[in-house]
Amino acid sequence: SDKRRRKMGRKGVGKLAALSVSENVEVRTIKDGDKSGFILSRRVNDDHKLEPIDEGSIHFLRIENQGTSIVMKAPQYKIHKTLRAAKNNLLKIFPLVNEDFRIHVQIGNKSDVIDSFEKEIIQGLGGLITLGEEFSFLHKHFNSQLNLSPEEEEKLHIRKKSYIEKLNLADRNGDEKEFTLEIKGWIGAYRSSRGKKQDQTDFPDNFISILSNKKMGEFNVLPLVGKNALSEVYVVGQLHIDLFEETMLPDMALSNRQGYKSDDKRYEVATKYIRDELLPLAISLRTKYSSFKKNKADLEKNKKNKEREEKFKEQIEKFKTDASTAAASEISKNKDIDSQNVQGIVKSVINKSLPNLGIKSTI
């Protein structure tokens, strides 16, 4: 099989992306112990040459013998003060993290590592749909946390084959050929929307991203395919459509490389499938999760009511037994007793027994 890395785009924003974040960007590299580096800057030197970094000034935090470090010492974008929020934001735009591609986050003296997308996102879902065999592993991280029976739990996460549709498209030379559009990935629904997007600088938590050749092509198509319904706040998903970056076909990416041309047939077919099938299915799983949760809550409520009822019955029986026993004992002590004395004794005994019913005695 072809193990070469597929192209992740035709023309990119390249150095402009880094320079939009920081006025100066240090590029440090090491291979087999040999170090080199230079400074990329918004301001071009008079000789139009890059400023080199002295080898003695090149240091690395997490690289030893081989690797490259891009350093932005004075970023001009606001970084979230809380580590968790920064992690969540990074996770949404770098979803393909794993043991081989990890992100180290450090804010102040606190640090963390992002190396597992599914642990962070999938474990917060109440419903999950996977498309394609390579994403079925996500189901092992799914847990509704409702303590359902295995049969009920299975109804909340669905394994589907990847969606495939054959398309006749004009290639870059104008010749019409048949191509295969395949959609893989996952889509799901959060258990709760509580605590989501607490800051305006955060990326939204409800989104459907499109990735192509393992890069982010469009962060969120949910506004396009959704109906702006309240239930959509729970929806999240990442779909892989490699045909969007097929080099034999015309480039369909927007000029800013953050989205696709909506009139391209590939885009129309993909968004129709998401709108008509995937999104409604994800929302139906959220409805099912809510139903299971309500049933659990009702059962728990009924159980507590029954327990209270049983306890009250026990209190009544104890009250009756204690009161009658005490009354009989008091009456038996008085041989010459009239009805008024009997009534007084019974009232007194009942008053003393009221705490058995959780009621204070009168003074």
CSV table of C-alpha atoms in Angstrom, one decimal:
chain,number,residue,atom,x,y,z
A,1,SER,CA,0.0,0.0,0.0
A,2,ASP,CA,1.0,3.6,-0.6
A,3,LYS,CA,2.4,4.9,2.7
A,4,ARG,CA,3.3,8.3,1.4
A,5,ARG,CA,1.6,11.1,3.2
A,6,ARG,CA,-1.3,12.6,1.2
A,7,LYS,CA,-1.4,16.3,0.4
A,8,MET,CA,-3.3,18.3,3.1
A,9,GLY,CA,-4.1,21.2,0.8
A,10,ARG,CA,-2.9,23.0,-2.4
A,11,LYS,CA,-2.0,26.5,-1.3
A,12,GLY,CA,-1.9,27.5,2.3
A,13,VAL,CA,-1.4,30.5,4.5
A,14,GLY,CA,2.0,29.2,5.5
A,15,LYS,CA,4.2,31.6,7.4
A,16,LEU,CA,1.4,34.2,7.5
A,17,ALA,CA,-0.5,32.0,10.0
A,18,ALA,CA,2.5,32.1,12.4
A,19,LEU,CA,3.2,35.8,11.9
A,20,SER,CA,-0.4,36.7,12.5
A,21,VAL,CA,0.1,35.2,16.0
A,22,SER,CA,3.5,36.7,16.8
A,23,GLU,CA,5.6,39.4,15.3
A,24,ASN,CA,8.7,37.2,15.5
A,25,VAL,CA,8.7,33.4,15.2
A,26,GLU,CA,11.8,31.4,16.1
A,27,VAL,CA,12.3,28.2,14.1
A,28,ARG,CA,14.7,25.9,16.0
A,29,THR,CA,15.7,22.5,14.7
A,30,ILE,CA,18.1,19.6,15.6
A,31,LYS,CA,19.1,16.5,13.7
A,32,ASP,CA,21.6,14.0,14.9
A,33,GLY,CA,22.8,16.5,17.5
A,34,ASP,CA,23.4,19.3,15.0
A,35,LYS,CA,21.4,22.5,15.8
A,36,SER,CA,20.4,25.4,13.6
A,37,GLY,CA,17.7,28.1,13.6
A,38,PHE,CA,16.4,31.4,12.3
A,39,ILE,CA,13.9,34.1,13.1
A,40,LEU,CA,10.9,34.6,10.9
A,41,SER,CA,9.7,38.2,11.2
A,42,ARG,CA,7.1,40.6,9.9
A,43,ARG,CA,9.8,43.1,9.3
A,44,VAL,CA,12.1,42.2,6.5
A,45,ASN,CA,15.8,43.0,6.9
A,46,ASP,CA,17.5,45.3,4.4
A,47,ASP,CA,19.5,42.4,3.0
A,48,HIS,CA,16.3,40.3,2.7
A,49,LYS,CA,17.9,37.5,4.6
A,50,LEU,CA,16.6,35.6,7.6
A,51,GLU,CA,18.2,36.4,10.9
A,52,PRO,CA,20.1,33.3,12.2
A,53,ILE,CA,19.9,32.1,15.8
A,54,ASP,CA,23.2,31.4,17.5
A,55,GLU,CA,23.7,27.6,18.1
A,56,GLY,CA,24.4,28.3,21.8
A,57,SER,CA,21.0,30.0,22.1
A,58,ILE,CA,19.1,27.0,20.7
A,59,HIS,CA,17.4,25.0,23.5
A,60,PHE,CA,14.6,22.5,23.5
A,61,LEU,CA,12.0,21.6,26.1
A,62,ARG,CA,10.8,18.2,24.8
A,63,ILE,CA,13.1,17.4,21.9
A,64,GLU,CA,16.4,15.5,22.2
A,65,ASN,CA,18.2,14.3,19.1
A,66,GLN,CA,15.8,15.1,16.3
A,67,GLY,CA,12.9,17.6,15.8
A,68,THR,CA,11.8,21.1,15.2
A,69,SER,CA,10.4,23.7,17.6
A,70,ILE,CA,8.4,26.7,16.6
A,71,VAL,CA,8.6,29.4,19.3
A,72,MET,CA,6.3,32.4,19.6
A,73,LYS,CA,7.6,34.3,22.6
A,74,ALA,CA,5.1,37.2,22.5
A,75,PRO,CA,1.7,35.9,21.1
A,76,GLN,CA,-0.7,38.7,20.4
A,77,TYR,CA,-3.8,36.5,20.9
A,78,LYS,CA,-5.4,36.1,24.3
A,79,ILE,CA,-4.7,32.7,25.8
A,80,HIS,CA,-7.4,31.4,28.2
A,81,LYS,CA,-6.2,31.6,31.8
A,82,THR,CA,-7.6,28.2,32.8
A,83,LEU,CA,-5.8,25.0,31.7
A,84,ARG,CA,-8.9,23.0,31.0
A,85,ALA,CA,-10.4,25.7,28.7
A,86,ALA,CA,-7.2,26.0,26.8
A,87,LYS,CA,-7.1,22.2,26.4
A,88,ASN,CA,-10.7,22.0,25.2
A,89,ASN,CA,-10.0,24.8,22.6
A,90,LEU,CA,-6.9,23.0,21.3
A,91,LEU,CA,-8.7,19.7,21.2
A,92,LYS,CA,-11.3,21.0,18.8
A,93,ILE,CA,-8.8,22.1,16.2
A,94,PHE,CA,-6.3,19.3,16.7
A,95,PRO,CA,-8.5,16.3,17.0
A,96,LEU,CA,-6.0,13.7,15.7
A,97,VAL,CA,-3.9,13.7,18.8
A,98,ASN,CA,-2.5,10.4,20.1
A,99,GLU,CA,0.7,8.9,21.7
A,100,ASP,CA,2.6,9.9,18.5
A,101,PHE,CA,1.3,13.4,18.3
A,102,ARG,CA,0.9,15.0,21.7
A,103,ILE,CA,0.3,18.6,22.7
A,104,HIS,CA,1.9,19.9,25.9
A,105,VAL,CA,0.0,22.8,27.5
A,106,GLN,CA,1.6,24.9,30.2
A,107,ILE,CA,0.0,28.0,31.8
A,108,GLY,CA,2.0,29.4,34.7
A,109,ASN,CA,3.2,26.5,36.8
A,110,LYS,CA,0.4,24.2,35.7
A,111,SER,CA,0.9,21.8,32.8
A,112,ASP,CA,-1.0,19.0,31.0
A,113,VAL,CA,-0.7,16.8,28.0
A,114,ILE,CA,-3.3,16.3,25.3
A,115,ASP,CA,-2.8,12.8,23.8
A,116,SER,CA,-6.3,11.3,23.6
A,117,PHE,CA,-9.2,13.0,21.9
A,118,GLU,CA,-11.7,10.3,22.7
A,119,LYS,CA,-11.1,10.3,26.4
A,120,GLU,CA,-11.9,14.0,26.5
A,121,ILE,CA,-14.9,14.2,24.2
A,122,ILE,CA,-16.5,10.8,23.8
A,123,GLN,CA,-16.8,10.2,27.6
A,124,GLY,CA,-19.1,13.3,27.8
A,125,LEU,CA,-21.6,12.0,25.3
A,126,GLY,CA,-25.1,10.6,25.9
A,127,GLY,CA,-25.4,9.3,22.3
A,128,LEU,CA,-22.8,8.3,19.7
A,129,ILE,CA,-22.8,7.3,16.0
A,130,THR,CA,-19.7,6.1,14.3
A,131,LEU,CA,-19.2,5.8,10.5
A,132,GLY,CA,-16.7,3.3,9.3
A,133,GLU,CA,-14.8,0.5,11.0
A,134,GLU,CA,-11.7,2.6,11.9
A,135,PHE,CA,-13.9,4.7,14.2
A,136,SER,CA,-15.7,1.8,15.9
A,137,PHE,CA,-13.1,1.8,18.7
A,138,LEU,CA,-14.7,5.0,20.1
A,139,HIS,CA,-17.6,2.9,21.5
A,140,LYS,CA,-15.4,1.4,24.2
A,141,HIS,CA,-15.0,5.0,25.6
A,142,PHE,CA,-18.8,5.6,25.5
A,143,ASN,CA,-20.8,5.4,28.8
A,144,SER,CA,-24.2,7.1,29.3
A,145,GLN,CA,-23.6,7.0,33.1
A,146,LEU,CA,-27.2,6.1,33.6
A,147,ASN,CA,-26.5,2.5,34.8
A,148,LEU,CA,-28.8,1.1,32.1
A,149,SER,CA,-29.1,-2.5,31.1
A,150,PRO,CA,-26.8,-3.6,28.3
A,151,GLU,CA,-29.8,-3.7,25.9
A,152,GLU,CA,-30.8,-0.1,26.8
A,153,GLU,CA,-27.2,1.2,26.7
A,154,GLU,CA,-26.7,-0.3,23.2
A,155,LYS,CA,-29.6,1.8,21.9
A,156,LEU,CA,-27.6,5.0,22.7
A,157,HIS,CA,-24.6,4.2,20.5
A,158,ILE,CA,-24.8,3.1,16.9
A,159,ARG,CA,-22.2,1.6,14.6
A,160,LYS,CA,-22.7,2.4,10.9
A,161,LYS,CA,-20.7,1.7,7.8
A,162,SER,CA,-19.1,4.7,6.2
A,163,TYR,CA,-21.4,6.6,3.8
A,164,ILE,CA,-20.4,6.0,0.2
A,165,GLU,CA,-21.8,7.7,-2.9
A,166,LYS,CA,-20.4,7.5,-6.5
A,167,LEU,CA,-20.1,10.9,-8.2
A,168,ASN,CA,-19.4,11.9,-11.8
A,169,LEU,CA,-17.1,14.9,-11.6
A,170,ALA,CA,-15.0,16.9,-14.0
A,171,ASP,CA,-11.3,16.6,-13.1
A,172,ARG,CA,-8.7,19.4,-13.4
A,173,ASN,CA,-8.4,18.9,-17.1
A,174,GLY,CA,-12.2,19.1,-17.6
A,175,ASP,CA,-12.6,15.4,-18.3
A,176,GLU,CA,-15.6,13.7,-16.5
A,177,LYS,CA,-14.7,10.7,-14.3
A,178,GLU,CA,-16.3,8.7,-11.6
A,179,PHE,CA,-15.1,9.4,-8.0
A,180,THR,CA,-16.1,7.9,-4.7
A,181,LEU,CA,-17.2,10.2,-2.0
A,182,GLU,CA,-16.8,8.5,1.4
A,183,ILE,CA,-17.8,10.0,4.8
A,184,LYS,CA,-16.2,8.5,7.9
A,185,GLY,CA,-16.0,9.6,11.5
A,186,TRP,CA,-18.4,10.2,14.3
A,187,ILE,CA,-21.2,12.4,15.5
A,188,GLY,CA,-22.9,12.4,18.9
A,189,ALA,CA,-24.8,14.4,21.5
A,190,TYR,CA,-23.6,15.6,24.9
A,191,ARG,CA,-25.3,14.4,28.1
A,192,SER,CA,-25.5,18.0,29.3
A,193,SER,CA,-24.8,21.5,27.9
A,194,ARG,CA,-24.0,22.8,31.4
A,195,GLY,CA,-20.5,24.4,31.7
A,196,LYS,CA,-20.0,24.7,28.0
A,197,LYS,CA,-18.3,27.7,26.3
A,198,GLN,CA,-17.9,29.8,29.4
A,199,ASP,CA,-15.9,32.5,27.6
A,200,GLN,CA,-16.5,34.4,24.3
A,201,THR,CA,-12.9,33.5,23.2
A,202,ASP,CA,-13.7,29.7,23.4
A,203,PHE,CA,-14.6,27.7,20.4
A,204,PRO,CA,-18.2,26.5,20.5
A,205,ASP,CA,-18.8,23.1,22.0
A,206,ASN,CA,-21.5,22.2,19.5
A,207,PHE,CA,-20.1,21.8,16.1
A,208,ILE,CA,-19.7,19.4,13.2
A,209,SER,CA,-16.2,19.6,11.7
A,210,ILE,CA,-15.1,18.4,8.3
A,211,LEU,CA,-11.6,17.0,8.1
A,212,SER,CA,-9.9,15.9,4.8
A,213,ASN,CA,-6.6,14.0,4.6
A,214,LYS,CA,-6.3,14.4,8.4
A,215,LYS,CA,-6.5,18.2,8.5
A,216,MET,CA,-9.2,20.5,9.5
A,217,GLY,CA,-11.1,21.7,6.4
A,218,GLU,CA,-14.0,23.4,8.0
A,219,PHE,CA,-14.5,23.8,11.7
A,220,ASN,CA,-18.3,23.9,11.8
A,221,VAL,CA,-21.0,23.1,9.2
A,222,LEU,CA,-23.7,22.9,11.9
A,223,PRO,CA,-25.1,26.4,11.1
A,224,LEU,CA,-25.5,25.3,7.5
A,225,VAL,CA,-27.0,21.9,8.0
A,226,GLY,CA,-29.0,22.7,11.2
A,227,LYS,CA,-32.3,24.5,11.8
A,228,ASN,CA,-31.0,26.5,14.8
A,229,ALA,CA,-33.1,24.3,17.0
A,230,LEU,CA,-32.5,24.2,20.8
A,231,SER,CA,-31.6,20.5,20.6
A,232,GLU,CA,-28.6,21.3,18.3
A,233,VAL,CA,-26.7,22.7,21.3
A,234,TYR,CA,-25.9,19.1,22.3
A,235,VAL,CA,-24.6,18.0,18.9
A,236,VAL,CA,-20.9,17.5,18.2
A,237,GLY,CA,-19.1,15.5,15.5
A,238,GLN,CA,-16.1,15.2,13.3
A,239,LEU,CA,-16.4,13.8,9.8
A,240,HIS,CA,-13.6,12.8,7.4
A,241,ILE,CA,-14.2,13.4,3.7
A,242,ASP,CA,-10.9,12.9,1.8
A,243,LEU,CA,-12.4,13.6,-1.6
A,244,PHE,CA,-12.6,17.3,-0.6
A,245,GLU,CA,-8.7,17.3,-1.0
A,246,GLU,CA,-8.5,15.0,-4.1
A,247,THR,CA,-5.6,16.5,-6.1
A,248,MET,CA,-7.1,15.2,-9.4
A,249,LEU,CA,-10.1,17.5,-8.9
A,250,PRO,CA,-10.3,21.3,-8.9
A,251,ASP,CA,-9.5,22.9,-5.5
A,252,MET,CA,-12.7,23.5,-3.6
A,253,ALA,CA,-11.2,25.2,-0.6
A,254,LEU,CA,-12.0,28.9,0.1
A,255,SER,CA,-9.1,31.3,-0.3
A,256,ASN,CA,-8.6,31.6,3.4
A,257,ARG,CA,-8.3,27.7,3.6
A,258,GLN,CA,-11.0,27.7,6.3
A,259,GLY,CA,-14.0,26.2,4.5
A,260,TYR,CA,-15.2,25.0,1.2
A,261,LYS,CA,-17.1,26.3,-1.8
A,262,SER,CA,-20.7,25.6,-1.1
A,263,ASP,CA,-21.6,25.2,-4.8
A,264,ASP,CA,-19.2,22.3,-5.3
A,265,LYS,CA,-21.1,19.0,-6.0
A,266,ARG,CA,-19.0,17.2,-3.4
A,267,TYR,CA,-20.0,19.7,-0.7
A,268,GLU,CA,-23.6,19.7,-1.7
A,269,VAL,CA,-23.8,15.8,-1.5
A,270,ALA,CA,-22.0,15.7,1.8
A,271,THR,CA,-24.0,18.4,3.5
A,272,LYS,CA,-27.3,16.9,2.3
A,273,TYR,CA,-26.4,13.6,3.9
A,274,ILE,CA,-25.4,15.3,7.1
A,275,ARG,CA,-28.6,17.4,7.2
A,276,ASP,CA,-31.0,14.7,6.2
A,277,GLU,CA,-29.7,11.7,8.0
A,278,LEU,CA,-26.8,12.2,10.4
A,279,LEU,CA,-28.0,15.3,12.3
A,280,PRO,CA,-31.6,14.0,12.9
A,281,LEU,CA,-30.2,10.6,14.1
A,282,ALA,CA,-27.9,12.4,16.6
A,283,ILE,CA,-30.7,14.5,17.9
A,284,SER,CA,-33.0,11.4,18.2
A,285,LEU,CA,-30.3,9.7,20.4
A,286,ARG,CA,-30.3,12.8,22.6
A,287,THR,CA,-34.1,12.5,22.9
A,288,LYS,CA,-33.7,8.8,23.8
A,289,TYR,CA,-31.0,9.6,26.4
A,290,SER,CA,-33.3,12.2,28.0
A,291,SER,CA,-36.1,9.6,28.0
A,292,PHE,CA,-34.0,7.0,29.7
A,293,LYS,CA,-32.7,9.6,32.2
A,294,LYS,CA,-36.3,10.7,33.1
A,295,ASN,CA,-37.4,7.1,33.5
A,296,LYS,CA,-34.5,6.5,35.8
A,297,ALA,CA,-35.3,9.6,37.8
A,298,ASP,CA,-39.0,8.6,38.0
A,299,LEU,CA,-38.1,5.1,39.2
A,300,GLU,CA,-35.8,6.6,41.8
A,301,LYS,CA,-38.5,9.0,42.9
A,302,ASN,CA,-41.1,6.2,43.2
A,303,LYS,CA,-38.6,4.1,45.1
A,304,LYS,CA,-38.0,6.9,47.6
A,305,ASN,CA,-41.7,7.6,47.9
A,306,LYS,CA,-42.3,3.9,48.6
A,307,GLU,CA,-39.5,3.8,51.2
A,308,ARG,CA,-41.1,6.9,52.9
A,309,GLU,CA,-44.5,5.2,52.8
A,310,GLU,CA,-43.1,2.0,54.4
A,311,LYS,CA,-41.3,4.0,57.1
A,312,PHE,CA,-44.5,5.9,57.9
A,313,LYS,CA,-46.5,2.7,58.2
A,314,GLU,CA,-43.9,1.4,60.6
A,315,GLN,CA,-44.1,4.7,62.6
A,316,ILE,CA,-47.9,4.4,62.8
A,317,GLU,CA,-47.7,0.8,64.0
A,318,LYS,CA,-45.1,1.7,66.6
A,319,PHE,CA,-47.2,4.6,67.7
A,320,LYS,CA,-50.3,2.5,68.1
A,321,THR,CA,-48.5,-0.3,69.9
A,322,ASP,CA,-46.6,2.1,72.3
A,323,ALA,CA,-49.6,4.3,73.0
A,324,SER,CA,-52.0,1.4,73.7
A,325,THR,CA,-49.5,-0.4,75.9
A,326,ALA,CA,-48.7,2.7,77.9
A,327,ALA,CA,-52.4,3.6,78.3
A,328,ALA,CA,-53.3,0.1,79.5
A,329,SER,CA,-50.4,0.2,82.0
A,330,GLU,CA,-51.5,3.6,83.4
A,331,ILE,CA,-55.2,2.6,83.6
A,332,SER,CA,-54.3,-0.7,85.4
A,333,LYS,CA,-52.6,1.3,88.1
A,334,ASN,CA,-55.9,3.1,89.0
A,335,LYS,CA,-58.6,0.8,90.4
A,336,ASP,CA,-61.2,3.5,91.0
A,337,ILE,CA,-61.1,5.4,87.7
A,338,ASP,CA,-63.9,7.2,85.9
A,339,SER,CA,-64.2,8.0,82.2
A,340,GLN,CA,-62.7,11.5,82.5
A,341,ASN,CA,-59.5,10.1,84.1
A,342,VAL,CA,-59.3,7.5,81.4
A,343,GLN,CA,-59.6,10.2,78.7
A,344,GLY,CA,-56.9,12.2,80.4
A,345,ILE,CA,-54.6,9.3,80.6
A,346,VAL,CA,-55.1,8.3,77.0
A,347,LYS,CA,-54.4,11.9,75.9
A,348,SER,CA,-51.3,12.1,77.9
A,349,VAL,CA,-50.0,8.8,76.6
A,350,ILE,CA,-50.8,9.8,73.0
A,351,ASN,CA,-49.0,13.1,73.4
A,352,LYS,CA,-45.9,11.3,74.7
A,353,SER,CA,-46.0,8.9,71.8
A,354,LEU,CA,-46.2,11.6,69.1
A,355,PRO,CA,-42.4,11.6,68.5
A,356,ASN,CA,-42.8,8.1,67.0
A,357,LEU,CA,-44.6,9.8,64.1
A,358,GLY,CA,-42.0,12.5,63.8
A,359,ILE,CA,-44.3,15.1,65.5
A,360,LYS,CA,-43.2,17.0,68.6
A,361,SER,CA,-45.1,16.5,71.8
A,362,THR,CA,-47.1,19.6,73.0
A,363,ILE,CA,-46.0,21.1,76.3
